[in-house]
Every structure is written in C-alpha cells, then in structure tokens.
Short mmCIF file of C-alpha atoms in Angstrom, two decimals:
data_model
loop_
_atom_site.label_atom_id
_atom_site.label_comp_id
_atom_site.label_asym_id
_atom_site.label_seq_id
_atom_site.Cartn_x
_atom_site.Cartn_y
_atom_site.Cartn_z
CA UNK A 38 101.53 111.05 48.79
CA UNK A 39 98.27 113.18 48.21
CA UNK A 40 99.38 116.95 47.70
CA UNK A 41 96.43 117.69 49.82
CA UNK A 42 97.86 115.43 52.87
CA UNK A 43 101.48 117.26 52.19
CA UNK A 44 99.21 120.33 52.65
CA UNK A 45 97.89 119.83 56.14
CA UNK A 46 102.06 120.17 56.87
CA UNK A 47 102.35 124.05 57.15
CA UNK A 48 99.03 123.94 59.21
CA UNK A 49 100.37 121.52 61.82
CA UNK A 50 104.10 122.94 62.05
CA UNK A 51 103.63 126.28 63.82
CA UNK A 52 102.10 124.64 66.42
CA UNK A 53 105.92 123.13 67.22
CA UNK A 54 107.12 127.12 67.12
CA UNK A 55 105.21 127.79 70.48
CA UNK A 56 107.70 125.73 72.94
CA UNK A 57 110.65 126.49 70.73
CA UNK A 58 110.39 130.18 70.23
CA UNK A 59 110.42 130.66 73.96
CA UNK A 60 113.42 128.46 74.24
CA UNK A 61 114.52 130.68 71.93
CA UNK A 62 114.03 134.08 73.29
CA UNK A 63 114.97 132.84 77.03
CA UNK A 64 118.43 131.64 75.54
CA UNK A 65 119.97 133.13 72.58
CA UNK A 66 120.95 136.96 72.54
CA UNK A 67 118.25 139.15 71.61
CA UNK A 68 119.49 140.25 68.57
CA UNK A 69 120.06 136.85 66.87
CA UNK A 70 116.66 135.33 68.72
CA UNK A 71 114.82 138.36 67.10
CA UNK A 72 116.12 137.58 63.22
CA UNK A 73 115.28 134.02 63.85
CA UNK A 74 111.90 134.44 65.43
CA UNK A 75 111.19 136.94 62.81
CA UNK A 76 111.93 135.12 59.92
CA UNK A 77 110.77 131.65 61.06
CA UNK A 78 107.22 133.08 62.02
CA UNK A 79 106.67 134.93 58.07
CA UNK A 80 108.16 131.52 56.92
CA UNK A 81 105.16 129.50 58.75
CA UNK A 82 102.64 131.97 58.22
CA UNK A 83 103.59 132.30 54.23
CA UNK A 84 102.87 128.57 54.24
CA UNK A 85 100.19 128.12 56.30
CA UNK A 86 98.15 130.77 54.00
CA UNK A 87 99.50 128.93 50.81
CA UNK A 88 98.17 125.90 51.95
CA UNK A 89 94.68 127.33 52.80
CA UNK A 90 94.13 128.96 50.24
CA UNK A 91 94.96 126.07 47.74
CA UNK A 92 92.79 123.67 49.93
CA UNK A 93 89.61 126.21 49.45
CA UNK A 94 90.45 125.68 45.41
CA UNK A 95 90.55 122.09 45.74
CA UNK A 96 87.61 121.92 47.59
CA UNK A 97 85.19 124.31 44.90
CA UNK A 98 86.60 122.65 42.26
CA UNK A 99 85.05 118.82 43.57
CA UNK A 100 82.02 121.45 42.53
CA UNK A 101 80.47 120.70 39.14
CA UNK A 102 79.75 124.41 38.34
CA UNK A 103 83.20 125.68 39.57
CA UNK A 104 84.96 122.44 37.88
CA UNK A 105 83.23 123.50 34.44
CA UNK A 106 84.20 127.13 34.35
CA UNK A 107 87.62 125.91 34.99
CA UNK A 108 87.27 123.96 32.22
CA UNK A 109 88.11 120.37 34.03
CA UNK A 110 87.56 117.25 31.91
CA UNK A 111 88.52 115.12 34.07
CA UNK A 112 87.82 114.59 38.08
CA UNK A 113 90.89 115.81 40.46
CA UNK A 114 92.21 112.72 41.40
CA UNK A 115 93.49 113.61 45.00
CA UNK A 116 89.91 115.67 45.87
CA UNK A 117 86.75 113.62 46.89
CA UNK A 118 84.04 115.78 47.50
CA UNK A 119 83.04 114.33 51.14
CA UNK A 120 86.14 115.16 52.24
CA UNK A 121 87.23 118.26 50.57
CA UNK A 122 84.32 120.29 51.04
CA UNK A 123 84.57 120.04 54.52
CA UNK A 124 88.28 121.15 54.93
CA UNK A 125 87.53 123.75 51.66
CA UNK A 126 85.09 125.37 54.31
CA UNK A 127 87.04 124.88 57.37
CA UNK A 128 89.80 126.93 55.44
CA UNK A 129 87.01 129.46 53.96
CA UNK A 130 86.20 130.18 58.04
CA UNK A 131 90.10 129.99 59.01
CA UNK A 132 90.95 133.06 56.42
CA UNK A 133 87.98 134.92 56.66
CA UNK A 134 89.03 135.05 60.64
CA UNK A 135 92.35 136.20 59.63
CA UNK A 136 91.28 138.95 56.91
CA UNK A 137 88.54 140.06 59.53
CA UNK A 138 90.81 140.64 62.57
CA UNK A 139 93.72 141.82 60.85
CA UNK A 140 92.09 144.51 59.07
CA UNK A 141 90.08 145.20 62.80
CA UNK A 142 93.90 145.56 63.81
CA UNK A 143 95.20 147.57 60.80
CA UNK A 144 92.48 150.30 60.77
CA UNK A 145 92.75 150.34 64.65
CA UNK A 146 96.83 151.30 64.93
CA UNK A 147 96.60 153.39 61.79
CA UNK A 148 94.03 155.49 63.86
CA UNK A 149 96.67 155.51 66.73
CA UNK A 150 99.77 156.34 64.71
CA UNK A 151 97.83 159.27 63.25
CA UNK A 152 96.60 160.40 66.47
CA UNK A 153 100.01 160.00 67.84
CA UNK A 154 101.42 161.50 65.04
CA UNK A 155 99.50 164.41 64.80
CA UNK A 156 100.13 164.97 68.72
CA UNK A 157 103.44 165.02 68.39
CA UNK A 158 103.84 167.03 65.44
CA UNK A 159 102.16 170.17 67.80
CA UNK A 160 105.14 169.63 70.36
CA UNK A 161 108.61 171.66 70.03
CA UNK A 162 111.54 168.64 69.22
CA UNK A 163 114.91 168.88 70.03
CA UNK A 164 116.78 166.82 67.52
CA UNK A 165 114.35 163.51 67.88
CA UNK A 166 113.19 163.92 71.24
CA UNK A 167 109.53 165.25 72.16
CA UNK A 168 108.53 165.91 74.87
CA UNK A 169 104.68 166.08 76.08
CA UNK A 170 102.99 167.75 78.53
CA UNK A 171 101.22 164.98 80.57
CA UNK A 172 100.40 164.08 83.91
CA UNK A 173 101.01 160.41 82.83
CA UNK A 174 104.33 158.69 82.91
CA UNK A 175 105.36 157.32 79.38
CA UNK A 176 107.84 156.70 76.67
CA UNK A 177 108.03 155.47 73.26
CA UNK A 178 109.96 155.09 70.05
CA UNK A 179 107.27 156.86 67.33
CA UNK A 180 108.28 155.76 63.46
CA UNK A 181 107.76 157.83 60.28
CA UNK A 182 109.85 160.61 58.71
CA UNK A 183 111.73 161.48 60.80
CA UNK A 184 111.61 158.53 63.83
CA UNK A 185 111.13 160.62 67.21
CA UNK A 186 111.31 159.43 70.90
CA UNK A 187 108.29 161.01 72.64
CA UNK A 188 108.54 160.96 76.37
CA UNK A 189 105.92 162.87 78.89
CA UNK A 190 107.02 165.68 81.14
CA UNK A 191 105.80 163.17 84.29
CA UNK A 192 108.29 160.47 82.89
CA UNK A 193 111.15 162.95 83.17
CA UNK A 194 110.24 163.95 86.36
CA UNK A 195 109.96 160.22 87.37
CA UNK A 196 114.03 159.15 86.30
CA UNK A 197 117.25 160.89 87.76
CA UNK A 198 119.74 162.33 84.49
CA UNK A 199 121.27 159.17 84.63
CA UNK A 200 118.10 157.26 84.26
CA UNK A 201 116.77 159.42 82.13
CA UNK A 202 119.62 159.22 79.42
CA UNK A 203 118.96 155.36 79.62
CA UNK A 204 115.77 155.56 78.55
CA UNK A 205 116.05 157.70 75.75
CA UNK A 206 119.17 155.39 74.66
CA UNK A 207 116.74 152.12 74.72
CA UNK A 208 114.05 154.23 72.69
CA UNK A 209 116.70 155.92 70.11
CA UNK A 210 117.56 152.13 69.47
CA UNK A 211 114.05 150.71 68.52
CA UNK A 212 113.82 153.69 65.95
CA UNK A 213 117.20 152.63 64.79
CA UNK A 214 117.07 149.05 64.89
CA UNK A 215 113.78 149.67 62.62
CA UNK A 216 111.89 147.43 65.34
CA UNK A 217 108.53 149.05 64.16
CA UNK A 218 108.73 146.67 61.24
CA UNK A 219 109.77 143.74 63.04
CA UNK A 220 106.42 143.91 65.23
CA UNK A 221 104.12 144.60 62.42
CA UNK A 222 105.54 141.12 60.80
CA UNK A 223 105.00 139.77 64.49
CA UNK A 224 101.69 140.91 64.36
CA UNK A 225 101.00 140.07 61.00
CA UNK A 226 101.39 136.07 61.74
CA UNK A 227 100.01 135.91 64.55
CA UNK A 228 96.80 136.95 62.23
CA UNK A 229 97.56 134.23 60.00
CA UNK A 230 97.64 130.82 62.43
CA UNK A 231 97.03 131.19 66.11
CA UNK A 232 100.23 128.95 67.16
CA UNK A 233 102.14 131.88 65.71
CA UNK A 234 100.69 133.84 68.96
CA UNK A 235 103.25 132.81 71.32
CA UNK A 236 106.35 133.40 68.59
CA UNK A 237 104.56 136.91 68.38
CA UNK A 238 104.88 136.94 72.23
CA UNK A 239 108.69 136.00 72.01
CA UNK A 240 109.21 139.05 69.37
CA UNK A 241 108.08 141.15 71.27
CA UNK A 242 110.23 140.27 74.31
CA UNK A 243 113.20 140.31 71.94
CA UNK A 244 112.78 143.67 70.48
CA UNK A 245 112.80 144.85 74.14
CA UNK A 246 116.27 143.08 74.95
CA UNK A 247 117.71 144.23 71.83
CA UNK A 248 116.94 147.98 73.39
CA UNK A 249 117.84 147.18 76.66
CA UNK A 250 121.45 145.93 75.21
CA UNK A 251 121.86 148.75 73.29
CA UNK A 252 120.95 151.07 76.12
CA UNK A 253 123.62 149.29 78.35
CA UNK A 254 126.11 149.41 75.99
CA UNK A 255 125.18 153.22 74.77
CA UNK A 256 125.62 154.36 78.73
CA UNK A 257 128.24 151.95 79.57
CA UNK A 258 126.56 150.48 83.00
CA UNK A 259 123.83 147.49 82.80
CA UNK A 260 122.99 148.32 86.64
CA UNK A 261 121.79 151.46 85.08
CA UNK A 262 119.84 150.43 82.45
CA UNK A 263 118.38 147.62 84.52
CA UNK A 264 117.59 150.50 87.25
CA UNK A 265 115.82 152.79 84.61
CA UNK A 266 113.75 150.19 82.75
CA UNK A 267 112.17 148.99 86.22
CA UNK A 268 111.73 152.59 87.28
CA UNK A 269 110.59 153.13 83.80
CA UNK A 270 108.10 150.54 83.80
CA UNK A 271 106.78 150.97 86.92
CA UNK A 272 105.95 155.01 87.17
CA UNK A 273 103.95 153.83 83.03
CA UNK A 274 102.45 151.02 83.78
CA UNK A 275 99.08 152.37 83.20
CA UNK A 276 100.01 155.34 80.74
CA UNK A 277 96.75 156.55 78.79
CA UNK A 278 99.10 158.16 75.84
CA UNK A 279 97.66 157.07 72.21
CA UNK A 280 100.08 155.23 70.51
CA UNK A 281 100.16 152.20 68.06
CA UNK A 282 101.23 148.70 69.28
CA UNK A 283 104.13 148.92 67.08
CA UNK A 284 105.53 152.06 68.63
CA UNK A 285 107.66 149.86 71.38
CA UNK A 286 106.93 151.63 74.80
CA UNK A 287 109.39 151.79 78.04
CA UNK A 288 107.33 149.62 79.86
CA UNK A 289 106.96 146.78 77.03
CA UNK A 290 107.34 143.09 77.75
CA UNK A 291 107.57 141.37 80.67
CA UNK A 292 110.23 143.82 82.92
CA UNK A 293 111.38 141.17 85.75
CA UNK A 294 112.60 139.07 82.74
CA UNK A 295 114.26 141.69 81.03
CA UNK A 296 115.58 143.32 84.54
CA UNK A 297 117.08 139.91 85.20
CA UNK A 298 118.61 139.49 81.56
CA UNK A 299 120.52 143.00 82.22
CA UNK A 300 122.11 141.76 85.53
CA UNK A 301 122.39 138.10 84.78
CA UNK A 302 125.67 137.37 82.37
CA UNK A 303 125.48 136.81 79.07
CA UNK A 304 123.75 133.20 77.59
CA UNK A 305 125.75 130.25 76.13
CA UNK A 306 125.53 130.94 72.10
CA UNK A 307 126.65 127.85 71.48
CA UNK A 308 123.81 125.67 73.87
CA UNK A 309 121.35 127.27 72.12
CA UNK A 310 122.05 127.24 69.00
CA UNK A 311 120.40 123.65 67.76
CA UNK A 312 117.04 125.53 69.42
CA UNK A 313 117.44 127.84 66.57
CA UNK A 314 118.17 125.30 64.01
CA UNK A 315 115.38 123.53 64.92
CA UNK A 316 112.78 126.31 64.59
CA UNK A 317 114.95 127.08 61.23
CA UNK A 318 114.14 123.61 60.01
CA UNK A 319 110.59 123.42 61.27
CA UNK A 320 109.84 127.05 58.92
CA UNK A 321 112.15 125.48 56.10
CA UNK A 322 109.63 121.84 56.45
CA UNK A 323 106.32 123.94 56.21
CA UNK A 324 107.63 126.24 53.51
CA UNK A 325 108.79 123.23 51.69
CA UNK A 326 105.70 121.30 52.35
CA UNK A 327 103.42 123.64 51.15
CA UNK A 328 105.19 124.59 48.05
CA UNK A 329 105.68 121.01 46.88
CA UNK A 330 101.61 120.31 47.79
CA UNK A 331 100.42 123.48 45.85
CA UNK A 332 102.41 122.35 42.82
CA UNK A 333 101.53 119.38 42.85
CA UNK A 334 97.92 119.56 43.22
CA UNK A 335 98.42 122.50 40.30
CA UNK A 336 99.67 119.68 38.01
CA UNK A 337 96.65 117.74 38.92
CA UNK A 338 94.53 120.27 37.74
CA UNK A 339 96.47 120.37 34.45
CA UNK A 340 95.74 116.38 34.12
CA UNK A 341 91.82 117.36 34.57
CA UNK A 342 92.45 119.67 32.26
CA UNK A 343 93.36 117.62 29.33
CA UNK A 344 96.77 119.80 28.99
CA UNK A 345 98.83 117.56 30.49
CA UNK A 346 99.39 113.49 30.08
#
C-alpha cells in the first residue's frame, strides 16, 4: 500500500468522531466521557496534522528544484507529480486555515484573560471568590495563580443562599478539575480538522456535567443544583462580562440537557462503554495510520536518496 494512500487515513477518521462523540457525551458519565473525548480528539488532530504536513513534503519534492536541494537521486516512487501537487496544495490551504484561525483565536482570548484578569485583580477576594460590581448577571471559573470564581453583584442578587452556594460549588470545581486546559485542547482540534468541531461541542458539554456533578455532590441535593444552574443560566444568558472562552461560565452548554442529566438517574456504564471503545479505536487507527505512512514515505525518501537499498 502507498504510504501516501495510508495517509489520507487520519484525514478521513475524525469525520467518524462527530456521531460517536455525542453518543458519547449523551451516555457515559461526564467525567469518563470528558477523558475520552479529550484524548481521542488530540489523538485525531496529532494525526491529521502529521499527515498534512508530510503530504505538502511529498508533493514539493515531485519538484525538480526542491528534489535537488534535498539531494534526491532517484524519483519518489509513491509521488507522481499530477497527483501530488494537487493534494500538496490542498494540504498547503488546509494548514494555512488552521495556523490563520487559531492564532485569530489565541491572540483574541489572551486579550480577554488579560482584560479579565486585570479586572479582577482591582476587586477585594475573599479566599477565591470575587465579586464584581455589575448590573449584569454572571459567573465564571477564572484560571491563573491563584484560580478565582468571579461572580457579579446582580448574579448574587439573582440566586437564594442555597442557590447561590451551588453555583460557586460548580465554579470551584472547573478551577479544580483544571477544565481550563481541557477546553483549550478542545479548542485546539477543532483548529486542526473541522470534524473535530462537534467532539469540541461534546467537551464542552462534558466539562459542564462534570461541574454540575460535583456541585450536587458538594451540596448534597441534585434538585438544587439543577434549580441553580437553570436560574443561573437564565438571569446570564446575555452577560457582557469579558472573559476568555476557556473560563467555563454558569450559563455554558446547552442547560435543558444538563438540567435533565441532574434529575434524570444515573446512565448505564456498561451500555456505553463499546461507544467509547470505538472512538478509542478510531483515534488509535488514525494515529497508527499516519505514523506508519510518514515512515514509510521517509524511507522512500532515503531510497531516492541513494542511502538506502
């Protein structure tokens, strides 16, 4: 098999995570659907790049200029250049896309974190809790040294105690579940290959029922939690507060799903699990896929080389 056809692999895979990571996220607890999701989406991303980027090489070096500065004595056997030109500039476009809007994204939530940042930083704390003087109901878990939940005066006006101490237990556990990260990966593939939109999607939802969880089990009463996340969610739905997409937000996701999740009982593990497995083996294929295609297109260019028989 050409290592340039075992390429096209990773490219074609993710596509296969879009049905599966919603199966996923609708089925599995959050906790375990959010490691899986996560890891399966840098897995197919990682690949999908890999292959990309090794089809733009194979493409220049079908190039008589490019193929003599890298010294090739011989043609590539597995790149014709009516074909791999094409799909060498087809993957030039694909990761120029990618580098363009993810560095449109970076430089945009940098701005916000700073901003954010810097707003809270001017507001008395108590332990990790700041509070803002807005008229806008809002909420959010903000990372950095130290992680603080910042929460507007007109969102503490908008819960009762019991709601209120709800809320701040689903934002204390996004700070420590570390779920900044986790949506920064999310956001990261979806950059990479567009199929990896609707895992991203998924993630998100996840990181929001791991909180919720927590939440329930920090206060004791899901009826509560489910209570304050819809209250939450409505009175900041349209919150103007400057924060980064990573910062998760009290009225994150979509809050009839999660509102249902709280007061629905808990999912069959073990009907879900070959879901999981599935998405597992799909990332494992593509990683495997592309690896095997780089290397062996890589020996290839040894044999055009002259340094290898």
């Amino acid at each position: 098999m050409s290592p340039l056809f075992l390429l096209l692999v990773p490219l074609a895979l993710p596509f296969a995570a879009r049905p599966l990571s919603r199966c996923v996220v609708r089925r599995l607890p959050p906790d375990p659907a959010l490691y899986v999701l996560t890891a399966s989406s840098l897995l197919l991303a990682g690949a999908s790049v890999v292959a990309l980027g090794t089809l733009v090489v194979a493409g220049l070096l079908t190039l008589p200029g490019l193929a003599a500065l890298a010294e090739l004595v011989h043609p590539l056997p597995s790149a014709s250049g009516l074909v791999a030109l094409p799909v060498a500039g087809a993957a030039v476009g694909a990761l120029a896309i990618s580098t363009w809007t993810l560095t449109r994204w970076t430089v945009r939530q940098l701005r916000a974190f700073r901003s954010a940042t810097r707003e809270a930083d001017h507001r008395p704390t108590a332990g990790d809790l700041c509070v803002i003087e807005s008229p806008h109901p809002d909420a959010y878990a903000l990372p950095g040294r130290p992680h603080r939940v910042v929460v507007t005066t007109a969102m503490l006006r908008s819960l009762d105690a019991a709601e209120r101490d709800a809320l701040l237990a689903h934002e204390r556990a996004h700070n420590q579940g570390h779920h900044h990260y986790i949506l920064a990966a999310a956001e990261l593939t979806a950059h990479c290959h567009p199929a990896l939109r609707a895992p991203r999607t998924a993630i998100r939802l996840a990181v929001e029922r791991a909180a919720d969880e927590a939440a329930a089990r920090a206060t004791g009463d899901r009826r509560l939690t489910a209570r304050a996340v819809a209250r939450a969610a409505l009175a900041g739905h349209a919150a103007r507060t400057v924060r980064p997409d990573f910062a998760p937000a009290a009225s994150s996701g979509p809050v009839p799903q999660r509102v249902a999740a709280l007061l629905a009982p808990a999912p069959r593990v073990h009907a879900a699990r070959w879901i999981a497995v599935v998405l597992a083996c799909c990332a494992a294929l593509s990683v495997t896929a592309g690896a095997v295609g780089a290397f062996a297109f890589h020996q290839q260019v040894e044999v055009a080389q002259g340094e290898a028989p």
